[in-house]
């Protein structure tokens, strides 16, 4: 009865590490701890968007998922000149 309407999906908004701990494995450790907490509870998950030029975050994502799942594109147009 109680499990009928449980959530199956989750989204991580952001994971941040102070600059002095970059390249120390702290980000990977945080992601792994999240994984241990959710691995048997959810069937689908995703993180917030990552800019293509943020190679460190893209690399972390690829280590855990093995692929790029979604790709967002930003188009910009100056509407004042129309």
C-alpha positions as CSV (number, residue, x, y, z in Angstrom):
1,X,0.0,0.0,0.0
2,X,2.7,2.5,1.0
3,X,5.1,1.6,-1.9
4,X,2.5,2.1,-4.6
5,X,3.1,5.8,-5.1
6,X,6.8,6.1,-4.3
7,X,9.0,8.1,-6.6
8,X,11.2,6.2,-9.0
9,X,13.3,9.2,-10.4
10,X,15.6,11.7,-8.8
11,X,17.6,14.7,-9.9
12,X,20.8,16.1,-8.4
13,X,20.8,19.8,-8.8
14,X,24.5,20.5,-8.0
15,X,27.6,19.1,-6.3
16,X,30.3,21.5,-5.4
17,X,33.8,21.1,-4.1
18,X,36.0,24.0,-2.8
19,X,38.9,24.9,-5.1
20,X,41.5,23.7,-2.7
21,X,40.0,20.1,-3.0
22,X,39.7,20.0,-6.8
23,X,41.6,17.1,-8.3
24,X,41.7,15.3,-4.9
25,X,38.9,12.8,-5.6
26,X,36.4,14.7,-3.5
27,X,33.9,15.1,-6.3
28,X,34.0,11.5,-7.2
29,X,33.7,10.6,-3.5
30,X,30.6,12.8,-3.1
31,X,29.0,11.3,-6.3
32,X,29.8,7.8,-5.0
33,X,28.2,8.5,-1.7
34,X,25.0,9.7,-3.4
35,X,25.0,6.6,-5.5
36,X,25.3,4.3,-2.5
37,X,22.3,6.1,-0.9
38,X,20.0,5.9,-4.0
39,X,21.1,2.7,-5.9
40,X,18.3,0.5,-4.7
41,X,15.6,3.2,-4.3
42,X,15.4,4.8,-7.7
43,X,15.3,3.5,-11.3
44,X,16.3,6.7,-13.0
45,X,18.3,9.7,-12.2
46,X,20.0,12.7,-13.8
47,X,22.1,15.7,-12.8
48,X,21.7,19.4,-13.7
49,X,23.1,20.6,-17.0
50,X,26.9,20.8,-17.4
51,X,28.5,23.3,-19.8
52,X,30.5,21.5,-22.6
53,X,33.7,23.5,-21.6
54,X,33.5,22.2,-18.0
55,X,35.7,19.2,-18.8
56,X,36.2,18.1,-15.2
57,X,32.4,17.8,-14.6
58,X,31.8,16.2,-18.0
59,X,34.5,13.6,-17.1
60,X,33.0,12.9,-13.8
61,X,29.6,12.4,-15.4
62,X,31.0,10.1,-18.0
63,X,32.8,7.9,-15.4
64,X,29.5,7.2,-13.7
65,X,27.1,7.0,-16.7
66,X,29.4,6.0,-19.6
67,X,27.5,8.4,-22.0
68,X,26.1,11.9,-22.5
69,X,22.4,11.6,-21.9
70,X,21.0,15.0,-22.9
71,X,22.5,17.9,-24.8
72,X,21.2,21.4,-24.4
73,X,22.0,24.1,-27.0
74,X,21.7,27.9,-26.4
75,X,20.9,30.2,-29.3
76,X,21.2,33.9,-28.9
77,X,19.7,36.6,-31.1
78,X,19.7,40.4,-30.7
79,X,16.0,41.3,-30.8
80,X,16.7,45.0,-30.7
81,X,17.9,44.9,-34.4
82,X,14.8,43.3,-35.8
